[in-house]
Structures are given as structure tokens and as C-alpha cells.
Amino acid sequence: MSGRTYQQEMAANGFAVIENVFTDKEIDILIGIIERADSSNETFRKTKDLFAIRQFLKEVPDAAHAIFTPGLNAVVKELFGTGYQVVKSIYFDKPGDSNWFVSYHQDLTISVKEKADLPGFGPWTVKQQQYAVQPPLTILESNFTIRIHLDDTDEQNGALRVVPGSHNKGIYRPETIDWDKETEVSCKVRKGGMMIMRPLLLHASSRTTNSNKRRVIHIEFSNQELPAPLQWSELMQ
């Protein structure tokens, strides 16, 4: 599909799946970089159901050159133009025997360096010394996320389930979903492909049932400047 078609999908549905953004060799290089990373830092979360690295591009800086290939940069520029910067990054490794799942939700918070009481920003949370806050809706509506898949992902190993068009409905509480009116789509992505989504898109992930791993690099972009003294915690130029 053309960039124009993906733009139309994003506008109407809040997400798009783009295959073959990375070659198998490029993905294997990325996996090697991650496996060599020092996992002793507190931003690394390790349980039997999930291995995650918060502030991924800070903790594994060598991954940046392997992620931001000419191919990826071209896709982002074609779909969103210039002016967007990376503001958050997480690596998820969901093992093949994982029971970890995530119920329907929107990504309503952004990560910032320090807490500051400003109109329109709140409530606040802090996790692993990382401040998160719900910003004004205009910021969330302009942001987008890419999810780079290091493994084939389908319904059996935790592919995202989404409600198309829910990103256009503001704050949408999961308990109010009317399934007589809404539909659910499973977003299958092959190794080397990626899913692009708006943070306000309602999404969920099921338990793994086929014993296959699901490794994903999650990167959030914004073209918004935060009001002082707030600063993005992971701003990459």
C-alpha cells in the first residue's frame, strides 16, 4: 500500500500494520544487541511472564542505529512529516509460556523528568523512578507509537486486539465499550514488520497459547513541546 493509504487507515482506524520494514538480518542484529545488554539495572523488569526494559533507548543506546534505518525513517517521514521526536521507548519480551495479558485500555500518560503542578496535567504516577502524567488531550491526539516486531505475532502469542476508530472518541473507558456497536480486530504482524498506532486507540493483549515468543520494541513520538518546567524524560533529537 502507499503512504497515502496508510495515512487514511491511521485517520479512520487509529492504526496500520506495515510489513517488511526490517530484513531478517536487521532484526537478528537488533536481537543480538538486546541480548548483550546489561540487565542488572532497575529499569529492567524480569518475571517468568515478562521481560521488559523501560527507557529502552537510554539503557541500550547501541540499538538506536539498528532501529532508525533509512527504511524506518522513510516510513515515519512519509506518514507524519518532520518535527516528530522520540519521547518514550520500551522493550517487551513475552516468553512462550507466558500467562501475561493486558486488558483493554488507552495509553493516557506521557513520561516526564520531574513532577510539576500545571493546569491540565494529572493525575500523576511514579514507577521505577519514572514520572508519568496524563496530559491535555491535544498532546495525546497528536502523538503516535510504533511497535517493531522481532517475532511473528498472531492471536496465539499476544497480538494486539484493538477497537478501530476508538482513538477519535476522546477518553474512552473500557467498561463503557458497547460491543453491539464496536468491532474488535486482531493485529497480526510478521517478524520485521511494525504496527503504528495512536495512543488513544483502545487496545488489549491476550495470554500466549502457542508457546511462541513475542518480542516488541515500543517507541512513542511527539511533535509537542511541553510547558515549562515539564520536560520529556527520553527526548531524542
Tab-separated table of C-alpha atoms in Angstrom:
chain	number	residue	atom	x	y	z
A	1	MET	CA	0.000	0.000	0.000
A	2	SER	CA	1.025	3.593	-0.488
A	3	GLY	CA	1.837	6.082	2.238
A	4	ARG	CA	-1.415	7.836	1.418
A	5	THR	CA	-3.360	4.640	2.104
A	6	TYR	CA	-1.615	4.145	5.457
A	7	GLN	CA	-2.417	7.759	6.356
A	8	GLN	CA	-6.075	7.096	5.589
A	9	GLU	CA	-6.012	3.946	7.739
A	10	MET	CA	-4.456	5.871	10.619
A	11	ALA	CA	-7.071	8.626	10.363
A	12	ALA	CA	-10.038	6.266	10.188
A	13	ASN	CA	-8.943	3.334	12.347
A	14	GLY	CA	-6.151	4.680	14.558
A	15	PHE	CA	-3.631	2.055	13.452
A	16	ALA	CA	-1.899	0.484	10.473
A	17	VAL	CA	0.286	-2.597	10.012
A	18	ILE	CA	3.281	-2.218	7.688
A	19	GLU	CA	5.187	-5.379	6.813
A	20	ASN	CA	8.838	-5.821	5.764
A	21	VAL	CA	10.176	-2.617	7.313
A	22	PHE	CA	13.231	-4.576	8.529
A	23	THR	CA	15.042	-7.507	6.941
A	24	ASP	CA	15.645	-10.738	8.877
A	25	LYS	CA	19.317	-9.767	9.144
A	26	GLU	CA	18.459	-6.351	10.599
A	27	ILE	CA	16.149	-7.972	13.158
A	28	ASP	CA	18.815	-10.527	14.128
A	29	ILE	CA	21.311	-7.676	14.676
A	30	LEU	CA	18.781	-5.936	16.943
A	31	ILE	CA	18.160	-9.124	18.924
A	32	GLY	CA	21.910	-9.579	19.381
A	33	ILE	CA	22.293	-6.032	20.726
A	34	ILE	CA	19.472	-6.603	23.220
A	35	GLU	CA	20.843	-9.950	24.389
A	36	ARG	CA	24.243	-8.363	25.111
A	37	ALA	CA	22.734	-5.564	27.230
A	38	ASP	CA	23.449	-5.408	30.969
A	39	SER	CA	20.132	-6.395	32.536
A	40	SER	CA	21.101	-5.582	36.139
A	41	ASN	CA	19.656	-2.054	36.050
A	42	GLU	CA	16.398	-1.351	37.896
A	43	THR	CA	14.742	-0.258	34.631
A	44	PHE	CA	14.872	-3.926	33.575
A	45	ARG	CA	11.813	-5.869	34.737
A	46	LYS	CA	12.173	-9.651	34.831
A	47	THR	CA	9.439	-12.109	35.766
A	48	LYS	CA	8.513	-15.552	34.474
A	49	ASP	CA	5.774	-13.932	32.362
A	50	LEU	CA	7.530	-10.833	31.054
A	51	PHE	CA	10.927	-9.275	30.492
A	52	ALA	CA	10.755	-5.535	29.882
A	53	ILE	CA	13.265	-2.707	29.542
A	54	ARG	CA	11.916	0.756	30.313
A	55	GLN	CA	13.735	3.762	28.846
A	56	PHE	CA	14.998	1.236	26.315
A	57	LEU	CA	16.976	3.595	24.075
A	58	LYS	CA	18.729	5.071	27.129
A	59	GLU	CA	19.558	1.669	28.587
A	60	VAL	CA	20.538	0.064	25.255
A	61	PRO	CA	21.864	3.014	23.207
A	62	ASP	CA	23.517	0.735	20.651
A	63	ALA	CA	20.032	-0.266	19.489
A	64	ALA	CA	19.268	3.207	18.107
A	65	HIS	CA	21.349	2.889	14.921
A	66	ALA	CA	19.836	-0.551	14.268
A	67	ILE	CA	16.285	0.739	14.731
A	68	PHE	CA	16.392	4.039	12.868
A	69	THR	CA	17.310	2.609	9.494
A	70	PRO	CA	16.705	4.536	6.259
A	71	GLY	CA	13.661	2.321	5.733
A	72	LEU	CA	12.075	3.171	9.077
A	73	ASN	CA	12.917	6.855	8.801
A	74	ALA	CA	11.339	6.992	5.345
A	75	VAL	CA	8.084	5.429	6.599
A	76	VAL	CA	7.804	7.851	9.523
A	77	LYS	CA	8.556	10.870	7.348
A	78	GLU	CA	6.076	9.824	4.666
A	79	LEU	CA	3.256	9.275	7.160
A	80	PHE	CA	3.857	12.092	9.631
A	81	GLY	CA	6.274	14.555	8.032
A	82	THR	CA	9.043	16.166	10.039
A	83	GLY	CA	9.121	17.616	13.542
A	84	TYR	CA	8.445	14.426	15.492
A	85	GLN	CA	10.895	13.224	18.144
A	86	VAL	CA	11.190	10.077	20.230
A	87	VAL	CA	9.803	10.672	23.739
A	88	LYS	CA	9.463	7.150	25.182
A	89	SER	CA	10.778	3.649	24.473
A	90	ILE	CA	10.135	0.203	25.965
A	91	TYR	CA	11.230	-3.315	25.030
A	92	PHE	CA	8.826	-6.192	25.761
A	93	ASP	CA	9.767	-9.879	25.708
A	94	LYS	CA	6.751	-12.105	26.306
A	95	PRO	CA	8.039	-15.706	26.709
A	96	GLY	CA	6.348	-18.631	25.020
A	97	ASP	CA	4.888	-19.947	28.277
A	98	SER	CA	3.706	-16.538	29.465
A	99	ASN	CA	0.345	-16.012	31.162
A	100	TRP	CA	0.792	-12.229	30.984
A	101	PHE	CA	-2.086	-10.338	29.415
A	102	VAL	CA	-3.312	-6.736	29.240
A	103	SER	CA	-6.989	-5.814	29.271
A	104	TYR	CA	-8.479	-3.072	27.100
A	105	HIS	CA	-7.038	0.391	27.764
A	106	GLN	CA	-5.799	3.602	26.146
A	107	ASP	CA	-2.245	4.923	26.613
A	108	LEU	CA	-3.227	8.029	28.543
A	109	THR	CA	0.089	9.072	30.110
A	110	ILE	CA	3.411	10.519	28.975
A	111	SER	CA	6.800	10.136	30.679
A	112	VAL	CA	8.480	13.266	32.062
A	113	LYS	CA	11.668	14.016	34.008
A	114	GLU	CA	10.166	15.703	37.069
A	115	LYS	CA	6.773	16.329	38.608
A	116	ALA	CA	5.288	19.821	38.275
A	117	ASP	CA	1.775	21.003	39.054
A	118	LEU	CA	0.389	22.551	35.888
A	119	PRO	CA	-3.212	23.077	34.734
A	120	GLY	CA	-4.435	20.230	32.535
A	121	PHE	CA	-1.738	17.770	33.643
A	122	GLY	CA	-2.794	14.993	36.021
A	123	PRO	CA	-3.200	12.563	37.653
A	124	TRP	CA	0.448	11.642	38.313
A	125	THR	CA	2.143	8.295	38.929
A	126	VAL	CA	5.742	7.225	39.504
A	127	LYS	CA	7.166	3.808	38.597
A	128	GLN	CA	10.831	2.812	38.855
A	129	GLN	CA	11.758	6.480	39.380
A	130	GLN	CA	9.902	7.384	36.188
A	131	TYR	CA	7.211	10.081	36.443
A	132	ALA	CA	4.124	9.690	34.287
A	133	VAL	CA	1.241	12.111	33.886
A	134	GLN	CA	-1.947	12.362	31.877
A	135	PRO	CA	-1.538	15.430	29.640
A	136	PRO	CA	-4.169	17.510	27.827
A	137	LEU	CA	-5.985	15.543	25.137
A	138	THR	CA	-4.418	17.610	22.331
A	139	ILE	CA	-0.982	16.138	23.123
A	140	LEU	CA	-2.246	12.549	23.076
A	141	GLU	CA	-4.158	13.163	19.842
A	142	SER	CA	-1.007	14.317	18.037
A	143	ASN	CA	1.344	11.581	19.306
A	144	PHE	CA	1.884	8.206	17.665
A	145	THR	CA	3.563	4.908	18.570
A	146	ILE	CA	5.450	2.370	16.510
A	147	ARG	CA	5.703	-1.269	17.602
A	148	ILE	CA	8.544	-3.120	15.891
A	149	HIS	CA	8.023	-6.894	15.911
A	150	LEU	CA	11.054	-9.149	16.378
A	151	ASP	CA	8.906	-12.293	16.047
A	152	ASP	CA	5.870	-13.390	14.050
A	153	THR	CA	2.870	-12.372	16.144
A	154	ASP	CA	-0.722	-13.553	15.863
A	155	GLU	CA	-3.728	-14.264	18.088
A	156	GLN	CA	-1.952	-17.220	19.745
A	157	ASN	CA	1.046	-15.274	21.103
A	158	GLY	CA	-0.392	-11.968	22.154
A	159	ALA	CA	-1.023	-9.883	19.052
A	160	LEU	CA	-2.785	-6.660	19.979
A	161	ARG	CA	-6.557	-6.608	19.792
A	162	VAL	CA	-7.933	-3.156	19.000
A	163	VAL	CA	-11.201	-1.272	18.597
A	164	PRO	CA	-10.921	0.560	15.238
A	165	GLY	CA	-11.861	4.229	15.383
A	166	SER	CA	-11.794	4.431	19.191
A	167	HIS	CA	-8.911	6.943	19.007
A	168	ASN	CA	-11.399	9.517	17.725
A	169	LYS	CA	-13.654	9.313	20.793
A	170	GLY	CA	-11.539	11.074	23.421
A	171	ILE	CA	-11.201	9.375	26.796
A	172	TYR	CA	-12.983	6.063	26.249
A	173	ARG	CA	-13.393	3.965	29.386
A	174	PRO	CA	-13.124	0.224	28.643
A	175	GLU	CA	-16.075	-0.602	30.888
A	176	THR	CA	-18.314	1.513	28.625
A	177	ILE	CA	-17.492	-0.313	25.364
A	178	ASP	CA	-20.729	-1.241	23.596
A	179	TRP	CA	-19.871	-4.382	21.637
A	180	ASP	CA	-23.175	-4.136	19.780
A	181	LYS	CA	-21.704	-1.040	18.090
A	182	GLU	CA	-17.947	-1.604	18.228
A	183	THR	CA	-15.815	-4.213	16.492
A	184	GLU	CA	-12.579	-5.896	17.501
A	185	VAL	CA	-9.624	-6.525	15.183
A	186	SER	CA	-6.553	-8.667	15.871
A	187	CYS	CA	-3.340	-7.087	14.542
A	188	LYS	CA	-1.136	-9.863	13.198
A	189	VAL	CA	2.396	-8.680	12.365
A	190	ARG	CA	5.211	-10.746	10.892
A	191	LYS	CA	8.827	-10.578	12.039
A	192	GLY	CA	10.358	-7.370	10.654
A	193	GLY	CA	7.026	-5.599	10.333
A	194	MET	CA	5.582	-2.931	12.563
A	195	MET	CA	2.298	-1.626	13.828
A	196	ILE	CA	1.719	2.128	14.030
A	197	MET	CA	-0.995	3.338	16.374
A	198	ARG	CA	-2.433	6.368	18.103
A	199	PRO	CA	-2.190	6.287	21.922
A	200	LEU	CA	-5.949	6.842	22.311
A	201	LEU	CA	-6.725	3.628	20.390
A	202	LEU	CA	-8.309	1.082	22.715
A	203	HIS	CA	-6.074	-1.988	22.729
A	204	ALA	CA	-5.537	-5.235	24.629
A	205	SER	CA	-3.301	-8.318	24.539
A	206	SER	CA	-4.174	-11.937	25.347
A	207	ARG	CA	-2.224	-14.711	27.031
A	208	THR	CA	0.099	-16.819	24.895
A	209	THR	CA	-1.340	-20.183	23.836
A	210	ASN	CA	1.113	-21.473	21.207
A	211	SER	CA	4.438	-21.379	23.151
A	212	ASN	CA	5.938	-18.793	20.758
A	213	LYS	CA	7.858	-15.744	21.961
A	214	ARG	CA	6.626	-12.220	21.282
A	215	ARG	CA	9.332	-9.569	21.372
A	216	VAL	CA	8.355	-5.981	20.576
A	217	ILE	CA	10.121	-2.602	20.646
A	218	HIS	CA	7.606	0.127	21.532
A	219	ILE	CA	8.597	3.721	20.649
A	220	GLU	CA	6.452	6.825	21.158
A	221	PHE	CA	6.832	10.018	19.106
A	222	SER	CA	5.593	13.560	19.688
A	223	ASN	CA	5.808	16.901	17.909
A	224	GLN	CA	4.632	18.756	21.020
A	225	GLU	CA	6.731	20.990	23.267
A	226	LEU	CA	5.763	20.627	26.915
A	227	PRO	CA	5.115	23.760	29.003
A	228	ALA	CA	7.983	24.669	31.351
A	229	PRO	CA	9.175	23.271	33.647
A	230	LEU	CA	7.962	19.902	32.281
A	231	GLN	CA	10.410	18.000	30.080
A	232	TRP	CA	10.078	14.757	28.163
A	233	SER	CA	12.067	12.101	30.042
A	234	GLU	CA	13.518	10.400	26.964
A	235	LEU	CA	13.648	13.151	24.348
A	236	MET	CA	15.819	12.103	21.404
A	237	GLN	CA	16.700	14.705	18.798
